[in-house]
Coordinates of C-alpha atoms in Angstrom, one line a residue:
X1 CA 0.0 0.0 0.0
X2 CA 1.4 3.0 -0.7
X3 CA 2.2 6.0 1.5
X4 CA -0.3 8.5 1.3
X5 CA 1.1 12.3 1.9
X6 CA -0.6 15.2 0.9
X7 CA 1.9 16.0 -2.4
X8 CA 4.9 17.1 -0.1
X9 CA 8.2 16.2 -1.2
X10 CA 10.6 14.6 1.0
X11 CA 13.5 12.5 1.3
X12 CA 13.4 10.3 4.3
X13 CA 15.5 6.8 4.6
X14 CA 13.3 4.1 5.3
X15 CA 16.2 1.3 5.4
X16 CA 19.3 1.1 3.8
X17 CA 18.2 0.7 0.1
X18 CA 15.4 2.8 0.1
X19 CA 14.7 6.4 0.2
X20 CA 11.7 8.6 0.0
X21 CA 11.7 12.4 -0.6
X22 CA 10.8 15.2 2.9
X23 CA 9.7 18.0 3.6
X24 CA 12.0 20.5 4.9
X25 CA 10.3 22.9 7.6
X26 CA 11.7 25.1 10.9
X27 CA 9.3 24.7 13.7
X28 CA 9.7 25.7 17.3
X29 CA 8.1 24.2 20.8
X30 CA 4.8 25.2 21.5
X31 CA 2.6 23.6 24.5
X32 CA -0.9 23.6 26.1
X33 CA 0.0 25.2 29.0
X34 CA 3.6 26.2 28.8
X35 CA 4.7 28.8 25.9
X36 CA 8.4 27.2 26.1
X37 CA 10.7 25.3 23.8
X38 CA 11.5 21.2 23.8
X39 CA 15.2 20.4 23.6
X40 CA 16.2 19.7 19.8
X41 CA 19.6 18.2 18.4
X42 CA 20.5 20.3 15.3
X43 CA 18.4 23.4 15.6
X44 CA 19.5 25.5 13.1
X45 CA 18.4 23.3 10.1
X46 CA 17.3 20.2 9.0
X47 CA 19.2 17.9 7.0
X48 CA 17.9 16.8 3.7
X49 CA 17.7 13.3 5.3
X50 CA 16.3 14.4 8.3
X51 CA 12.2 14.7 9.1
X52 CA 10.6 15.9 12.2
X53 CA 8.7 14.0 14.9
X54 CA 6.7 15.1 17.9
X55 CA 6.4 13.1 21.3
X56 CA 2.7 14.3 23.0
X57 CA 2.5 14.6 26.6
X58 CA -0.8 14.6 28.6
X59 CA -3.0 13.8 31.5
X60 CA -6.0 11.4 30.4
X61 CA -8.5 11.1 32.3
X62 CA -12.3 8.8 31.9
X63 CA -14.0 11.0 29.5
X64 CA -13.5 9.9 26.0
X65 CA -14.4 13.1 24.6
X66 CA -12.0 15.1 26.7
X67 CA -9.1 13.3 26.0
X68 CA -9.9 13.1 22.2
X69 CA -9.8 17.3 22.5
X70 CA -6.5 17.2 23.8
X71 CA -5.4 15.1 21.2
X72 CA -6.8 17.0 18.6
X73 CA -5.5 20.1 20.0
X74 CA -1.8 18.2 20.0
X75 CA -1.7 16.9 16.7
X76 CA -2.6 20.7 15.4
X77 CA 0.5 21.6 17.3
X78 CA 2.8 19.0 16.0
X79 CA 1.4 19.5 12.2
X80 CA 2.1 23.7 12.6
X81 CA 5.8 21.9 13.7
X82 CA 6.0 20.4 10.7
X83 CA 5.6 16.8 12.5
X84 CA 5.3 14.0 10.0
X85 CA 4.5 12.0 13.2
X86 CA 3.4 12.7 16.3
X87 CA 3.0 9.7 19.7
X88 CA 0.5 9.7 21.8
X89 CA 0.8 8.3 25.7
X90 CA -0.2 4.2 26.7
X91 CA -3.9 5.3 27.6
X92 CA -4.2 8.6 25.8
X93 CA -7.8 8.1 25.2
X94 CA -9.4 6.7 28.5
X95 CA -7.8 6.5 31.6
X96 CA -10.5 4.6 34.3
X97 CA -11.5 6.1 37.5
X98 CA -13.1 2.8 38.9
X99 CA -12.5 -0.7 38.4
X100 CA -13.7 -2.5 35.0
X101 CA -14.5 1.2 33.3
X102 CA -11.6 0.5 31.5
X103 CA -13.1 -3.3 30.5
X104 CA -16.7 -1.7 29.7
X105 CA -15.9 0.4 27.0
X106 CA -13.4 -1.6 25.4
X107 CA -13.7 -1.6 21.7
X108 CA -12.5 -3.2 18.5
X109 CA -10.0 -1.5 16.2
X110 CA -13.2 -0.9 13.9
X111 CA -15.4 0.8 16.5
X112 CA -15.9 4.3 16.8
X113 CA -13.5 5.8 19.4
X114 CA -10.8 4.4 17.0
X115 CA -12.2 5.3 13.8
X116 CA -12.4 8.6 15.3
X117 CA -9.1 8.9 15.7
X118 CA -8.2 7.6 11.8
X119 CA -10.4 10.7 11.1
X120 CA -8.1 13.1 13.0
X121 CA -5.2 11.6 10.9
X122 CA -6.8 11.9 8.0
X123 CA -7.7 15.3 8.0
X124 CA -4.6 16.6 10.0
X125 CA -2.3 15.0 7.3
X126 CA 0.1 13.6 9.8
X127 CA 0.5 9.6 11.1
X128 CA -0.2 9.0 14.6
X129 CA 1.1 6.7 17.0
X130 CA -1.7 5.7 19.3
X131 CA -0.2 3.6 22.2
X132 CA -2.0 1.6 24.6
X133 CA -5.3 1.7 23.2
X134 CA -8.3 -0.3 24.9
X135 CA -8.7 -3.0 22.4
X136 CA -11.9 -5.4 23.0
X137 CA -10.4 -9.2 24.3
X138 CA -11.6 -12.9 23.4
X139 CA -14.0 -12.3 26.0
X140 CA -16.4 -9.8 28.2
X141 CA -13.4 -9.9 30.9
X142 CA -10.9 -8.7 29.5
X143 CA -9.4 -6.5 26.6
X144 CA -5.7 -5.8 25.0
X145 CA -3.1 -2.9 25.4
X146 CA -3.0 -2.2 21.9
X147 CA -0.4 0.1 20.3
X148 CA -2.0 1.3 16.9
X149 CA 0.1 3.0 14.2
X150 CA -2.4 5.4 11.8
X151 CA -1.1 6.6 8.2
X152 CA -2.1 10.6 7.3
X153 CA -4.6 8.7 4.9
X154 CA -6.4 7.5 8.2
X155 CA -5.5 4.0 7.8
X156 CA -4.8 1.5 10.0
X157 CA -1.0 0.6 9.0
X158 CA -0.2 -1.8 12.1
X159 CA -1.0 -2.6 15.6
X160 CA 0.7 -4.0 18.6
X161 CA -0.7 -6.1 21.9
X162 CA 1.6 -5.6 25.0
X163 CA 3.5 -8.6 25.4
X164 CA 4.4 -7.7 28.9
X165 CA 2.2 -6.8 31.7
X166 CA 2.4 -4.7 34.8
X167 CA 1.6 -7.1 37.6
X168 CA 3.9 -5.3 40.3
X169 CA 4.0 -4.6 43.6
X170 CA 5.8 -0.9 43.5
X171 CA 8.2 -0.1 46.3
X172 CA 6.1 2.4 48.8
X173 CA 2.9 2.5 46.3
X174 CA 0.4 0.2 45.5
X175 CA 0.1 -3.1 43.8
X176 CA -0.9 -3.6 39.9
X177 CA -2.3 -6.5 38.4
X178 CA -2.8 -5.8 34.8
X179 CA -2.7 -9.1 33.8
X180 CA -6.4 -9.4 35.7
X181 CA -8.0 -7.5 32.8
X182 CA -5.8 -7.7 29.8
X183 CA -4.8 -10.4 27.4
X184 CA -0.6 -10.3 26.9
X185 CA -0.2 -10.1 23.1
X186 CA 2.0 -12.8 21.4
X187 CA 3.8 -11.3 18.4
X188 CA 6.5 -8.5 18.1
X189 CA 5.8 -5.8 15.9
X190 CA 7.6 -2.9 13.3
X191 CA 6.2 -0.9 10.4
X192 CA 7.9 1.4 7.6
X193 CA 6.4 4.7 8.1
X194 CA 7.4 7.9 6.3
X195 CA 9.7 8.6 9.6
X196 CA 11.7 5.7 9.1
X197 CA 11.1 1.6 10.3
X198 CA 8.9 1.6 13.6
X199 CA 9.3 -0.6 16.3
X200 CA 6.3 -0.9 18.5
X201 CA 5.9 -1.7 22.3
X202 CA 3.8 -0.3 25.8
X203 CA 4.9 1.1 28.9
X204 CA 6.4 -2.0 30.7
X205 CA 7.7 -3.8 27.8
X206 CA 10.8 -1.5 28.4
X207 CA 11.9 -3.5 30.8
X208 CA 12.4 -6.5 28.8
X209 CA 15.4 -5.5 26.8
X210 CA 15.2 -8.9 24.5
X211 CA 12.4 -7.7 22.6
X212 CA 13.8 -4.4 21.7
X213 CA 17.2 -6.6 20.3
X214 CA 14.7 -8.2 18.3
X215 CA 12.7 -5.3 17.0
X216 CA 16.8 -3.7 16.2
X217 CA 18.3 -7.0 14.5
X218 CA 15.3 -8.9 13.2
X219 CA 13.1 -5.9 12.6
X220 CA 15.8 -3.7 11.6
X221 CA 13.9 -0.9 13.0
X222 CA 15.2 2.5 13.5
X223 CA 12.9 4.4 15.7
X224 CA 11.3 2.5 19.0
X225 CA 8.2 3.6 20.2
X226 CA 7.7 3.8 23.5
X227 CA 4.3 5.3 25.0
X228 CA 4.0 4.8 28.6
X229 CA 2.4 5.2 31.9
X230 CA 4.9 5.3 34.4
X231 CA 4.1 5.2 38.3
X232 CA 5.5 8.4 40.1
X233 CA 7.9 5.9 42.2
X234 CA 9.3 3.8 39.2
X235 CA 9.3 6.5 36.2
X236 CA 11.6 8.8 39.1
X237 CA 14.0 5.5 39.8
X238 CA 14.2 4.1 36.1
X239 CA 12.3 5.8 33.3
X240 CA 14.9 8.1 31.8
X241 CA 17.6 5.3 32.5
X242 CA 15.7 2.5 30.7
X243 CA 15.2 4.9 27.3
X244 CA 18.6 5.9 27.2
X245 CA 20.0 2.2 27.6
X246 CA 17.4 0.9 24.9
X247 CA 18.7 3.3 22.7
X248 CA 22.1 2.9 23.0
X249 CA 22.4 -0.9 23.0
X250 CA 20.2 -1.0 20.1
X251 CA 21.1 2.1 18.3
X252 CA 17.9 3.6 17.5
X253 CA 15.7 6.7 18.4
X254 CA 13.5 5.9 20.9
X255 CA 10.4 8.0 20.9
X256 CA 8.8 7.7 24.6
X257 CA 5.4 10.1 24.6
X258 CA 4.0 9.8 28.7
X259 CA 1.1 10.1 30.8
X260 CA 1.9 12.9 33.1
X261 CA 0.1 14.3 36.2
X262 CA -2.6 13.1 38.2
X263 CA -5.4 11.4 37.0
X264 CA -7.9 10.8 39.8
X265 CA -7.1 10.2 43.2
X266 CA -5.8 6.5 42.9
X267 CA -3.4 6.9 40.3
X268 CA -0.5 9.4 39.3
X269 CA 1.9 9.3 36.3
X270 CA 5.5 9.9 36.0
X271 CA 5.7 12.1 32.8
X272 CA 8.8 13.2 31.1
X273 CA 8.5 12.3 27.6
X274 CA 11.7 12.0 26.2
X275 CA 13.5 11.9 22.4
X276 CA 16.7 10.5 22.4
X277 CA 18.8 9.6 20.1
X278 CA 21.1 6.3 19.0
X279 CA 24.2 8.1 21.0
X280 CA 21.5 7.7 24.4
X281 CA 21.0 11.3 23.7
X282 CA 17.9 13.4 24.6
X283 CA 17.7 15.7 21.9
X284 CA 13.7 16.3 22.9
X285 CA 12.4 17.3 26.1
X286 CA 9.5 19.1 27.4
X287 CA 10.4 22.1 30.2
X288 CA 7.8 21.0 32.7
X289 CA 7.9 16.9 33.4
X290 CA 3.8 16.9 34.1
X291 CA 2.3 19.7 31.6
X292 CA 0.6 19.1 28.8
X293 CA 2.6 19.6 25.4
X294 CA 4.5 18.3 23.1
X295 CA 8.3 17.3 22.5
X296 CA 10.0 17.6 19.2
X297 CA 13.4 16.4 17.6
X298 CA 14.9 15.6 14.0
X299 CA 15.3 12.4 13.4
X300 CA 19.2 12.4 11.7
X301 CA 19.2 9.5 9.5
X302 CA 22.6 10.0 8.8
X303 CA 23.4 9.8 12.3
X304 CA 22.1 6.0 12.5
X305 CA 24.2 5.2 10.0
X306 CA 27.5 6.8 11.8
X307 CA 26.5 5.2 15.1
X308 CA 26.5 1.8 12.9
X309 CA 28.8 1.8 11.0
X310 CA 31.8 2.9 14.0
X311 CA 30.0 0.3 16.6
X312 CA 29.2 -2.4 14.6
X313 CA 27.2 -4.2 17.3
X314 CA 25.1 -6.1 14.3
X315 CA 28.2 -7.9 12.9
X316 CA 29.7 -8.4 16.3
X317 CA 26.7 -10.0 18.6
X318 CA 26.9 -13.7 19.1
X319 CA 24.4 -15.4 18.0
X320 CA 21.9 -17.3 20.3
X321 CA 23.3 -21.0 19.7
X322 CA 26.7 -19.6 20.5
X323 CA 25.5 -18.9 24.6
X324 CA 23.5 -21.9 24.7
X325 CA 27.0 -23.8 23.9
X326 CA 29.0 -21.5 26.4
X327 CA 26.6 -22.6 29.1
X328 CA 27.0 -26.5 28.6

């Protein structure tokens, strides 16, 4: 299926024999509630095989309709950026107050709260990553964490069920038990996008760093996706840590859009989403870790390359029959 993008030109690497032309735009930070700048590598200009992301930052809450309005208020921000994609939070359209909210209004990929969002990317003419969507389950128990990628035709291009789930007791918090409601998913999952190869996971996942060595060497994906809903305790211990290790050891972007804030009176998010680069970089940042806004950063192509090509961690890794005989 082809890309569908508005007749801009562009030249953006997808993988290493193909390229697709760009658009070249300057665009500065601008936020719901802040009027400051995000962090970006390269300011001055972009490189002609470079193109522009944005990394959303908000505080959902259980109305469906609110939280759609801040999403639609984000992704005019990111497209006045010149954004080509922006990434929306694990739970950016429904966050529950109460127990089994989240369960009742579960839908399918095809049911309205979705489709609404395929409209906003449609007529916004940017791709959205939607992570942590509540996806309808096998049965009226349960549903699945589903990250959903969107084309700017308002297509459905791929979707992703969290493989890992937070069952946790958190240090001085609370306990979680997400496997009580949710179905795991079962398959790892990348995309081409007009950004570059997209590797797909939710929240926890991070801390499972064998899936993001597959999404790097098997998926040969060059931007991870990370949207999240950290706890206050574990996002202040680990969150910014985590990123920056995934990206280095797999050399890729990582693009990790949070919750942020208070929700309701049970439940408080982390924030800080973070851009960094395959150095372990942040190259975007938002000046406030809880307000609502958005990050943005280049993504240097040529930069992957460099880091690639001088650490050549593909050609050097073991492969996995050489550790099972090490261990004999």
């Amino acid at each position: 299926m082809p890309f569908c993008l508005h007749n801009y030109r562009f030249f953006v690497k997808l993988n290493s024999n193909r390229t697709l032309p760009c658009p070249i735009r300057h665009a500065r930070f601008t936020s719901l509630t802040v009027q400051s700048r995000a962090t970006i590598s390269s300011e001055p200009a972009m490189a002609s095989n470079s193109v522009r992301v944005a990394a959303a930052q908000m505080t959902s809450i259980n109305d469906l309709a609110a939280n759609f309005a801040t999403c639609s208020r984000l992704v005019k921000e990111a497209v006045a950026e010149g954004a080509k994609l922006v990434c929306f939070p694990e739970s950016f359209s429904f966050i529950a107050d109460k127990d089994g909210e989240s369960v009742n209004i579960a839908e399918p990929l095809d049911g309205p709260i979705m489709q609404q969002y395929c409209s906003l990317a449609r007529e916004s003419g940017i791709w959205l990553s939607l992570g942590g969507f509540q996806e309808r389950g096998s049965d009226d128990e349960h549903l699945r964490n589903t990250h959903v990628i969107i084309d700017d035709c308002g297509s459905i291009r791929s979707s992703y069920s969290k493989i890992h789930l937070f069952d946790v007791d958190v240090p001085g918090g609370r306990v979680y038990k997400e496997s009580s409601f949710t179905e795991p998913g079962k398959d790892i999952v990348s995309v081409d996008s007009p950004v570059g190869r997209l590797g797909l996971s939710v929240c926890y996942d991070l801390r499972f760093p064998e899936l993001y060595q597959q999404l790097r060497f098997q998926h040969e994906a060059q931007i991870l996706l990370v949207p999240s809903a950290f706890t206050k305790i574990t996002g202040q211990a680990h969150w910014e840590i985590l990123l920056r290790a995934r990206a280095i050891e797999t050399q890729c972007y990582v693009i990790a859009a949070a919750q942020a804030g208070e929700h309701n009176d049970k439940r408080e998010s982390y924030g800080d989403t973070l851009i960094i680069d395959p150095w372990g970089t942040v190259v975007g940042r938002l000046p406030d870790r809880i307000s609502t806004g958005i990050a943005v950063a280049d993504i240097d192509f040529s930069l992957i390359d460099s880091v690639r090509a001088k650490i050549p961690i593909a050609k050097q890794r073991k492969p996995l029959d050489f550790w099972k005989a090490t261990s004999l």
